[in-house]
Coordinates of C-alpha atoms (C1' of nucleotides) in Angstrom, one line a residue:
Chain A
X1 CA 171.6 24.2 62.5
X2 CA 169.9 23.7 65.8
X3 CA 166.3 24.6 66.7
X4 CA 167.6 27.4 68.9
X5 CA 169.8 28.8 66.1
X6 CA 166.8 28.7 63.7
X7 CA 164.6 30.3 66.4
X8 CA 167.2 33.0 67.0
X9 CA 167.4 33.8 63.3
X10 CA 163.7 34.2 62.8
X11 CA 163.2 35.9 66.2
X12 CA 163.2 39.4 65.0
X13 CA 160.6 41.2 63.0
X14 CA 163.0 42.7 60.5
X15 CA 164.2 39.3 59.4
X16 CA 160.7 37.8 59.4
X17 CA 159.4 40.7 57.3
X18 CA 162.1 39.9 54.7
X19 CA 161.3 36.2 54.7
X20 CA 157.6 37.0 54.4
X21 CA 158.2 39.3 51.5
X22 CA 160.0 36.5 49.7
X23 CA 157.4 33.8 50.4
X24 CA 156.0 32.5 47.2
X25 CA 159.4 32.1 45.5
X26 CA 160.0 35.7 44.3
X27 CA 163.4 37.3 44.4
X28 CA 163.9 40.8 45.7
X29 CA 166.9 43.1 46.0
X30 CA 168.6 44.1 49.1
X31 CA 167.2 47.6 49.0
X32 CA 163.7 46.3 48.4
X33 CA 164.0 44.0 51.4
X34 CA 165.4 46.8 53.5
X35 CA 162.2 48.7 52.6
X36 CA 160.0 45.8 53.5
X37 CA 161.7 45.5 56.9
X38 CA 161.6 49.2 57.6
X39 CA 165.3 49.5 58.3
X40 CA 168.3 51.1 56.6
X41 CA 170.4 49.3 54.0
X42 CA 173.2 48.8 56.6
X43 CA 170.9 47.1 59.0
X44 CA 169.3 45.1 56.2
X45 CA 172.8 43.9 55.0
X46 CA 173.5 42.6 58.6
X47 CA 170.2 40.7 58.7
X48 CA 170.5 39.3 55.2
X49 CA 174.0 38.0 56.0
X50 CA 172.5 36.1 58.9
X51 CA 169.7 34.7 56.8
X52 CA 172.1 33.6 54.1
X53 CA 174.5 32.1 56.6
X54 CA 171.6 30.2 58.2
X55 CA 170.8 28.9 54.7
X56 CA 167.3 30.2 54.9
X57 CA 167.9 32.6 52.0
X58 CA 169.9 32.3 48.8
X59 CA 171.8 35.2 47.3
X60 CA 172.8 35.9 43.7
X61 CA 174.3 39.0 42.2
X62 CA 173.1 40.6 39.0
X63 CA 175.4 43.5 38.2
X64 CA 175.2 45.8 41.2
X65 CA 171.9 44.3 42.4
X66 CA 172.0 41.6 45.0
X67 CA 168.8 39.4 44.8
X68 CA 167.6 37.2 47.6
X69 CA 165.2 34.3 47.5
X70 CA 163.9 31.6 49.8
X71 CA 166.3 28.7 49.9
X72 CA 164.0 25.9 49.0
X73 CA 160.6 24.5 49.7
X74 CA 161.5 23.1 53.0
X75 CA 162.3 26.5 54.4
X76 CA 159.1 28.0 53.0
X77 CA 157.0 25.2 54.4
X78 CA 158.6 25.5 57.8
X79 CA 157.9 29.2 57.9
X80 CA 154.3 28.5 56.8
X81 CA 154.0 25.8 59.5
X82 CA 155.1 28.2 62.2
X83 CA 152.7 30.9 60.9
X84 CA 149.7 28.5 60.8
X85 CA 150.5 26.3 63.8
X86 CA 151.5 28.5 66.6
X87 CA 149.0 29.6 69.3
X88 CA 147.9 33.2 68.7
X89 CA 147.3 35.7 71.4
X90 CA 145.2 37.8 69.2
X91 CA 143.4 36.3 66.3
X92 CA 142.2 39.6 64.9
X93 CA 142.8 40.1 61.2
X94 CA 145.5 42.8 61.2
X95 CA 144.2 44.0 57.8
X96 CA 141.1 45.5 59.4
X97 CA 143.2 48.2 61.0
X98 CA 145.0 49.4 57.8
X99 CA 144.4 53.1 57.1
X100 CA 142.2 53.4 54.1
X101 CA 144.6 55.6 52.3
X102 CA 147.3 53.0 52.6
X103 CA 145.1 50.3 51.4
X104 CA 144.0 52.2 48.4
X105 CA 147.3 53.2 46.9
X106 CA 150.8 53.4 48.3
X107 CA 154.4 52.9 47.4
X108 CA 156.1 49.6 48.0
X109 CA 159.8 50.6 47.8
X110 CA 159.7 52.2 44.4
X111 CA 156.7 50.6 42.8
X112 CA 152.9 50.8 43.4
X113 CA 151.1 48.6 45.9
X114 CA 147.6 48.5 47.4
X115 CA 144.4 48.3 45.5
X116 CA 145.9 50.5 42.7
X117 CA 149.1 48.4 42.3
X118 CA 147.1 45.2 42.2
X119 CA 144.5 46.6 39.8
X120 CA 147.1 48.0 37.4
X121 CA 148.9 44.7 37.4
X122 CA 145.6 42.8 36.8
X123 CA 144.7 45.0 33.9
X124 CA 148.2 44.8 32.3
X125 CA 147.7 41.0 32.4
X126 CA 144.2 41.3 31.0
X127 CA 145.3 43.4 28.0
X128 CA 148.3 41.1 27.7
X129 CA 150.9 43.7 28.4
X130 CA 152.1 41.4 31.1
X131 CA 151.9 37.6 31.2
X132 CA 151.1 35.8 34.5
X133 CA 152.7 32.5 34.0
X134 CA 153.3 30.0 36.8
X135 CA 152.7 32.6 39.4
X136 CA 155.3 35.0 37.9
X137 CA 154.9 38.1 35.8
X138 CA 156.7 38.2 32.4
X139 CA 156.9 40.6 29.6
X140 CA 155.3 39.3 26.4
X141 CA 157.5 38.8 23.4
X142 CA 155.9 41.5 21.4
X143 CA 156.0 44.8 23.1
X144 CA 152.5 46.0 24.0
X145 CA 151.8 49.6 22.9
X146 CA 150.5 50.6 26.3
X147 CA 154.1 51.2 27.5
X148 CA 154.7 53.8 24.8
X149 CA 151.4 55.3 25.6
X150 CA 152.6 55.7 29.2
X151 CA 155.9 57.0 28.0
X152 CA 158.0 53.9 28.9
X153 CA 160.7 52.6 26.7
X154 CA 160.9 48.9 27.3
X155 CA 164.0 48.4 25.2
X156 CA 165.9 50.7 27.4
X157 CA 164.5 49.0 30.6
X158 CA 165.5 45.6 29.2
X159 CA 169.1 46.7 29.3
X160 CA 169.0 46.9 33.1
X161 CA 170.5 44.2 35.2
X162 CA 167.6 44.7 37.6
X163 CA 164.8 42.1 37.5
X164 CA 162.2 43.3 35.1
X165 CA 158.8 42.4 36.7
X166 CA 159.0 40.2 39.8
X167 CA 155.8 39.6 41.6
X168 CA 155.4 41.3 44.9
X169 CA 152.8 40.0 47.3
X170 CA 150.6 42.8 48.6
X171 CA 150.2 42.4 52.3
X172 CA 146.9 44.2 52.3
X173 CA 145.3 42.7 49.3
X174 CA 147.0 39.4 49.4
X175 CA 147.2 39.6 45.6
X176 CA 150.2 40.2 43.5
X177 CA 151.5 43.5 42.1
X178 CA 154.3 44.0 39.7
X179 CA 157.7 45.2 41.1
X180 CA 161.1 45.4 39.6
X181 CA 162.3 47.7 36.8
X182 CA 158.9 47.7 35.0
X183 CA 157.0 48.3 38.2
X184 CA 159.3 51.1 39.2
X185 CA 159.1 52.6 35.7
X186 CA 155.3 52.7 35.8
X187 CA 155.3 54.3 39.2
X188 CA 158.0 56.8 38.3
X189 CA 156.3 57.8 35.0
X190 CA 153.0 58.3 36.8
X191 CA 154.6 60.6 39.3
X192 CA 156.4 62.5 36.5
X193 CA 153.2 62.9 34.6
X194 CA 151.4 64.2 37.6
X195 CA 148.9 61.3 37.7
X196 CA 149.8 60.4 41.3
X197 CA 151.5 62.3 44.1
X198 CA 153.2 61.0 47.2
X199 CA 151.5 61.9 50.4
X200 CA 153.4 63.6 53.1
X201 CA 153.9 60.4 55.0
X202 CA 155.8 59.1 52.0
X203 CA 153.9 55.8 51.9
X204 CA 150.4 56.5 50.7
X205 CA 149.7 57.9 47.3
X206 CA 147.0 60.3 46.0
X207 CA 145.5 59.8 42.6
X208 CA 145.1 63.2 40.9
X209 CA 142.2 64.2 38.7
X210 CA 144.3 63.8 35.5
X211 CA 145.5 60.5 36.9
X212 CA 142.0 59.4 37.3
X213 CA 141.2 60.3 33.7
X214 CA 144.4 58.5 32.5
X215 CA 143.7 55.3 34.4
X216 CA 140.1 55.2 33.2
X217 CA 140.7 56.3 29.6
X218 CA 144.0 54.7 28.8
X219 CA 144.3 51.7 31.1
X220 CA 140.6 50.9 31.4
X221 CA 140.2 51.0 35.1
X222 CA 136.6 51.0 36.1
X223 CA 135.1 54.3 37.4
X224 CA 133.9 52.4 40.4
X225 CA 137.5 51.9 41.5
X226 CA 137.6 55.5 42.5
X227 CA 134.4 55.6 44.6
Chain B
X1 CA 151.8 35.4 68.6
X2 CA 153.9 36.5 65.7
X3 CA 156.5 34.4 63.9
X4 CA 159.2 36.6 65.4
X5 CA 157.8 36.2 68.9
X6 CA 157.7 32.4 68.4
X7 CA 161.3 32.5 67.0
X8 CA 162.5 34.5 70.0
X9 CA 161.0 32.1 72.5
X10 CA 162.6 29.1 70.9
X11 CA 165.8 31.0 70.1
X12 CA 167.7 29.8 73.2
X13 CA 169.1 26.4 73.9
X14 CA 167.8 26.3 77.5
X15 CA 164.2 26.7 76.4
X16 CA 164.6 24.3 73.5
X17 CA 166.1 21.7 75.8
X18 CA 163.0 21.9 78.0
X19 CA 160.7 21.6 75.0
X20 CA 162.6 18.6 73.7
X21 CA 162.5 16.9 77.1
X22 CA 158.7 17.3 77.0
X23 CA 158.2 16.1 73.4
X24 CA 156.1 13.0 73.4
X25 CA 153.6 14.3 75.8
X26 CA 155.2 13.6 79.1
X27 CA 155.0 16.0 82.1
X28 CA 158.1 17.0 84.0
X29 CA 158.6 19.2 87.0
X30 CA 160.4 22.5 87.1
X31 CA 163.5 21.1 88.8
X32 CA 163.7 18.2 86.3
X33 CA 163.4 20.7 83.4
X34 CA 166.1 22.9 85.0
X35 CA 168.3 19.8 85.1
X36 CA 167.6 19.0 81.4
X37 CA 168.4 22.6 80.4
X38 CA 171.6 22.7 82.6
X39 CA 170.6 25.9 84.4
X40 CA 169.7 26.8 88.0
X41 CA 166.1 26.7 89.2
X42 CA 165.9 30.5 89.1
X43 CA 166.9 30.6 85.5
X44 CA 164.5 27.7 84.7
X45 CA 161.6 29.6 86.3
X46 CA 162.3 32.6 84.1
X47 CA 162.4 30.4 81.0
X48 CA 159.3 28.4 81.9
X49 CA 157.3 31.5 82.5
X50 CA 158.1 32.6 79.0
X51 CA 157.2 29.3 77.5
X52 CA 153.9 29.3 79.4
X53 CA 153.1 32.9 78.5
X54 CA 153.8 32.0 74.8
X55 CA 151.3 29.2 75.2
X56 CA 153.9 26.6 74.2
X57 CA 153.8 24.9 77.6
X58 CA 151.0 24.2 80.0
X59 CA 151.6 24.3 83.7
X60 CA 149.7 22.5 86.5
X61 CA 150.5 22.4 90.2
X62 CA 150.4 19.2 92.2
X63 CA 151.2 20.1 95.8
X64 CA 154.6 21.7 95.8
X65 CA 155.5 20.2 92.4
X66 CA 154.9 22.4 89.3
X67 CA 154.5 20.1 86.2
X68 CA 154.9 21.3 82.7
X69 CA 153.8 19.7 79.4
X70 CA 153.6 20.6 75.8
X71 CA 150.5 22.6 75.1
X72 CA 148.9 20.6 72.4
X73 CA 149.7 18.6 69.2
X74 CA 150.1 21.7 67.1
X75 CA 153.0 23.0 69.2
X76 CA 154.7 19.6 69.1
X77 CA 154.3 19.2 65.4
X78 CA 155.6 22.7 64.8
X79 CA 158.7 21.9 66.8
X80 CA 159.1 18.6 64.9
X81 CA 158.7 20.4 61.6
X82 CA 161.5 22.8 62.5
X83 CA 163.7 20.0 63.7
X84 CA 163.3 18.0 60.5
X85 CA 162.9 20.7 57.9
X86 CA 165.6 23.2 58.6
X87 CA 168.9 23.1 56.7
X88 CA 171.6 21.7 58.8
X89 CA 175.2 22.9 58.8
X90 CA 176.5 19.7 60.3
X91 CA 174.6 16.5 59.7
X92 CA 176.8 14.4 62.0
X93 CA 174.8 12.4 64.5
X94 CA 175.7 14.0 67.8
X95 CA 175.3 10.7 69.6
X96 CA 178.6 9.5 68.1
X97 CA 180.4 11.9 70.3
X98 CA 178.9 10.9 73.7
X99 CA 181.4 9.6 76.2
X100 CA 180.9 5.9 76.6
X101 CA 180.5 6.2 80.4
X102 CA 177.7 8.7 79.9
X103 CA 176.0 6.5 77.4
X104 CA 176.3 3.4 79.6
X105 CA 174.8 4.8 82.8
X106 CA 174.2 8.2 84.2
X107 CA 171.8 10.3 86.2
X108 CA 169.0 12.2 84.6
X109 CA 168.1 14.6 87.3
X110 CA 167.4 12.1 90.1
X111 CA 166.8 8.9 88.2
X112 CA 168.8 6.6 86.0
X113 CA 169.3 7.2 82.2
X114 CA 171.5 5.8 79.5
X115 CA 171.6 2.1 78.6
X116 CA 171.2 1.1 82.3
X117 CA 168.1 3.3 82.8
X118 CA 166.5 2.1 79.6
X119 CA 167.3 -1.6 80.3
X120 CA 166.0 -1.4 83.8
X121 CA 162.8 0.2 82.5
X122 CA 162.5 -2.4 79.8
X123 CA 162.8 -5.3 82.2
X124 CA 160.4 -3.8 84.7
X125 CA 157.8 -3.7 81.9
X126 CA 158.8 -7.3 80.8
X127 CA 158.2 -8.7 84.3
X128 CA 155.1 -6.6 84.6
X129 CA 156.4 -4.4 87.5
X130 CA 155.6 -1.5 85.2
X131 CA 153.0 -1.3 82.5
X132 CA 153.7 0.6 79.2
X133 CA 150.4 1.7 78.1
X134 CA 149.8 4.3 75.3
X135 CA 153.4 5.4 75.4
X136 CA 153.3 6.0 79.2
X137 CA 154.5 4.0 82.2
X138 CA 152.0 3.0 84.9
X139 CA 152.2 1.0 88.0
X140 CA 150.2 -2.3 87.8
X141 CA 147.2 -2.6 90.1
X142 CA 148.8 -5.4 92.1
X143 CA 152.2 -4.4 93.6
X144 CA 155.0 -6.5 92.1
X145 CA 157.3 -8.1 94.7
X146 CA 160.4 -6.8 93.0
X147 CA 159.9 -3.4 94.7
X148 CA 160.1 -5.0 98.1
X149 CA 163.1 -7.0 96.9
X150 CA 164.8 -3.8 96.1
X151 CA 163.7 -2.2 99.4
X152 CA 161.1 0.2 98.0
X153 CA 157.8 0.7 99.7
X154 CA 155.4 1.6 96.9
X155 CA 152.5 2.4 99.3
X156 CA 154.6 5.2 100.8
X157 CA 155.6 6.5 97.4
X158 CA 152.0 6.5 96.3
X159 CA 151.3 9.1 98.9
X160 CA 153.6 11.6 97.2
X161 CA 152.1 14.4 95.1
X162 CA 155.0 13.9 92.7
X163 CA 154.2 12.0 89.5
X164 CA 155.0 8.3 90.0
X165 CA 156.5 7.1 86.8
X166 CA 156.5 9.5 83.9
X167 CA 158.4 8.5 80.8
X168 CA 161.6 10.3 80.2
X169 CA 163.0 10.1 76.7
X170 CA 166.7 9.2 76.7
X171 CA 168.6 11.5 74.5
X172 CA 171.4 8.9 73.9
X173 CA 169.3 5.8 73.5
X174 CA 166.2 7.4 72.0
X175 CA 164.2 5.0 74.1
X176 CA 162.2 5.7 77.3
X177 CA 163.4 5.3 80.9
X178 CA 161.3 5.8 83.9
X179 CA 161.4 9.1 85.9
X180 CA 159.3 10.5 88.7
X181 CA 159.0 9.2 92.2
X182 CA 159.5 5.5 91.2
X183 CA 162.4 6.3 89.0
X184 CA 164.0 8.4 91.7
X185 CA 163.3 5.7 94.4
X186 CA 165.0 3.0 92.3
X187 CA 168.1 5.2 91.8
X188 CA 168.3 6.3 95.4
X189 CA 167.9 2.7 96.7
X190 CA 170.7 1.5 94.3
X191 CA 173.0 4.2 95.6
X192 CA 172.1 3.4 99.2
X193 CA 172.7 -0.3 98.6
X194 CA 176.1 0.3 97.0
X195 CA 175.0 -1.1 93.7
X196 CA 175.9 2.1 91.9
X197 CA 178.1 5.0 92.7
X198 CA 178.1 8.5 91.2
X199 CA 181.2 9.4 89.3
X200 CA 183.2 12.5 90.2
X201 CA 181.6 14.5 87.3
X202 CA 178.2 13.9 88.9
X203 CA 176.6 12.7 85.7
X204 CA 178.0 9.3 84.8
X205 CA 177.4 6.3 87.2
X206 CA 179.6 3.3 87.8
X207 CA 178.0 -0.1 88.5
X208 CA 179.7 -1.8 91.4
X209 CA 180.5 -5.5 91.5
X210 CA 177.6 -6.1 93.9
X211 CA 175.4 -4.0 91.7
X212 CA 176.3 -6.2 88.8
X213 CA 175.4 -9.3 90.8
X214 CA 172.1 -7.7 91.9
X215 CA 171.1 -6.6 88.4
X216 CA 171.8 -10.0 86.9
X217 CA 170.5 -12.1 89.8
X218 CA 167.5 -10.1 90.9
X219 CA 166.4 -8.1 87.9
X220 CA 167.5 -10.5 85.2
X221 CA 169.8 -8.3 83.2
X222 CA 171.8 -10.2 80.7
X223 CA 175.5 -10.7 81.5
X224 CA 176.3 -9.3 78.1
X225 CA 175.0 -6.0 79.2
X226 CA 178.2 -5.5 81.2
X227 CA 180.7 -6.3 78.5
Chain C
dA1 C1' 186.6 60.6 33.8
dA2 C1' 182.9 62.3 36.7
dT3 C1' 178.8 61.3 38.8
dT4 C1' 175.1 58.3 40.5
dT5 C1' 173.2 54.2 42.5
dA6 C1' 173.5 49.8 45.1
dT7 C1' 175.5 47.7 48.7
dT8 C1' 178.9 46.9 52.3
dT9 C1' 182.1 48.0 56.1
dC10 C1' 183.3 50.3 60.4
dG11 C1' 182.5 51.8 64.8
dA12 C1' 179.7 53.7 68.5
dC13 C1' 175.6 53.5 71.2
dG14 C1' 171.6 51.9 73.6
dT15 C1' 168.5 48.1 74.5
dT16 C1' 167.5 43.4 75.5
dC17 C1' 168.5 39.1 77.4
dA18 C1' 170.3 35.2 80.5
dT19 C1' 172.7 34.2 84.3
dC20 C1' 172.9 33.2 89.5
dG21 C1' 173.5 34.4 94.7
dA22 C1' 170.6 35.5 98.3
dA23 C1' 166.4 35.6 100.3
dA24 C1' 161.5 34.6 100.5
dT25 C1' 157.4 31.8 99.9
dA26 C1' 154.7 27.4 99.5
dT27 C1' 154.3 22.7 100.6
dA28 C1' 155.6 18.8 102.6
dT29 C1' 158.0 15.7 106.4
dC30 C1' 159.6 14.7 110.9
Chain D
dG1 C1' 156.6 23.6 115.7
dA2 C1' 161.0 22.8 113.5
dT3 C1' 163.1 21.3 109.4
dA4 C1' 163.4 20.0 104.5
dT5 C1' 162.2 20.4 99.7
dA6 C1' 160.3 22.8 95.6
dT7 C1' 159.9 26.9 93.6
dT8 C1' 159.8 31.9 93.0
dT9 C1' 161.3 36.7 93.6
dC10 C1' 164.8 40.3 93.7
dG11 C1' 168.6 42.6 92.0
dA12 C1' 173.1 42.9 90.0
dT13 C1' 176.1 41.8 86.2
dG14 C1' 177.9 40.8 81.8
dA15 C1' 177.0 39.3 77.1
dA16 C1' 174.4 39.6 73.0
dC17 C1' 171.9 42.1 69.7
dG18 C1' 170.0 45.8 66.5
dT19 C1' 170.4 50.3 65.2
dC20 C1' 172.4 54.0 62.1
dG21 C1' 175.9 57.8 60.5
dA22 C1' 179.9 58.1 58.0
dA23 C1' 182.8 56.3 54.8
dA24 C1' 184.2 52.9 51.4
dT25 C1' 183.5 49.8 47.5
dA26 C1' 181.4 48.0 43.2
dA27 C1' 178.7 48.7 39.2
dA28 C1' 176.4 51.4 36.5
dT29 C1' 175.1 56.0 33.9
dT30 C1' 176.2 60.4 32.0

DNA sequence: AATTTATTTCGACGTTCATCGAAATATATC
DNA sequence: GATATATTTCGATGAACGTCGAAATAAATT
């Protein structure tokens, strides 16, 4: 593949957003990547086909889910080199301009991101309801009771062909939050229980009063988190 | 500049051809780069403006000549990283498919390239009519008599605002040949003297019988060069 | 078997990009 | 001053690209 072909493939924000979402070796599904790129699934399919044909991404099917990952270290390091080596017009840290409500808590496709997503993930690891092993989340062999407390039946979730708990890198916090079936189940159950509500712009999330109580009392979040 | 912007800028063969012609730190003029890219000067101007705006190239004027060079080591190393790190569809060495007559001797804009261009440059360095210093050609302080022998008046050429003897990297030989005012003068004088003639396709060059005599007798090329 | 979810295919539409002929401008040379 | 060379500007043209609605396909779930 020539330099020009490579340039052409990465020369669009949608494809770059997908690549960046996958940096760090995680696998994400087509719909999740469509969300990250801010396009419809049809457009995402078109872009993903190009990335796979260019051998930048690797695709594997798992039931009806199509998972994509970066195709090797050399691709990742090339993207990193471009990101770090090219002259910038504007060196400002884009994170300074994130709306506070998006930074605090928001949906990332169908799971939680932002400070809330990161903090929940961190606490689940701390109480050993999740294991962070070699930069990836895993469920422990013995089911932690917190899932029942929240109303999540892990044995049912385990039956899914969807990845259970891939690590999603938070673009505002630059720390990981849990995605996949477990991440989605946590988010769905919190909506169902009235602990969080989606805001009108469908991205940011408001934590309700009962949600605040639940997060402090049951999950052990610090009260200072809500200041 | 974002990854996508960078990708878009290098995502066309014409701009990549210009960047590649400039790898190694040489400076080439707009018309020379148009030639390398295989486009008209108007098209080249458009592309060069983009490369300069993206801060990949640096432009400086010298009289009516506009010279371009790679804008720093980080740009060069990023391009090299892309060239070496990306997955290739077809690993064949493209040089295998070069027509023999193009490989042997051809014009590169207005100076000689191919085996002939490289060999003439090598011999000029050997007899100290050119100095290869820090990967660049230079004229020696004392004018070498070979130029008068060929019919070239260096004192007149020195008056030109054009670069005298930049190093042009031969894409078939991967060795340098001399470009600029000196390179052009050598080629022009050899045409004028009937030592070489342009072929009908305007790229390859045929060495005439008298040219062969001249190159062996006056410049010291080995007879085996013409086998 | 019916319904739902994930993804792809199809086709239309609008935008972006790269090209060059003609003409103009800037910088020499004669 | 006239002419030549290097380069740019202008405008038109055609190709390439990215989008999504509608519909279809594949793999679940009910």
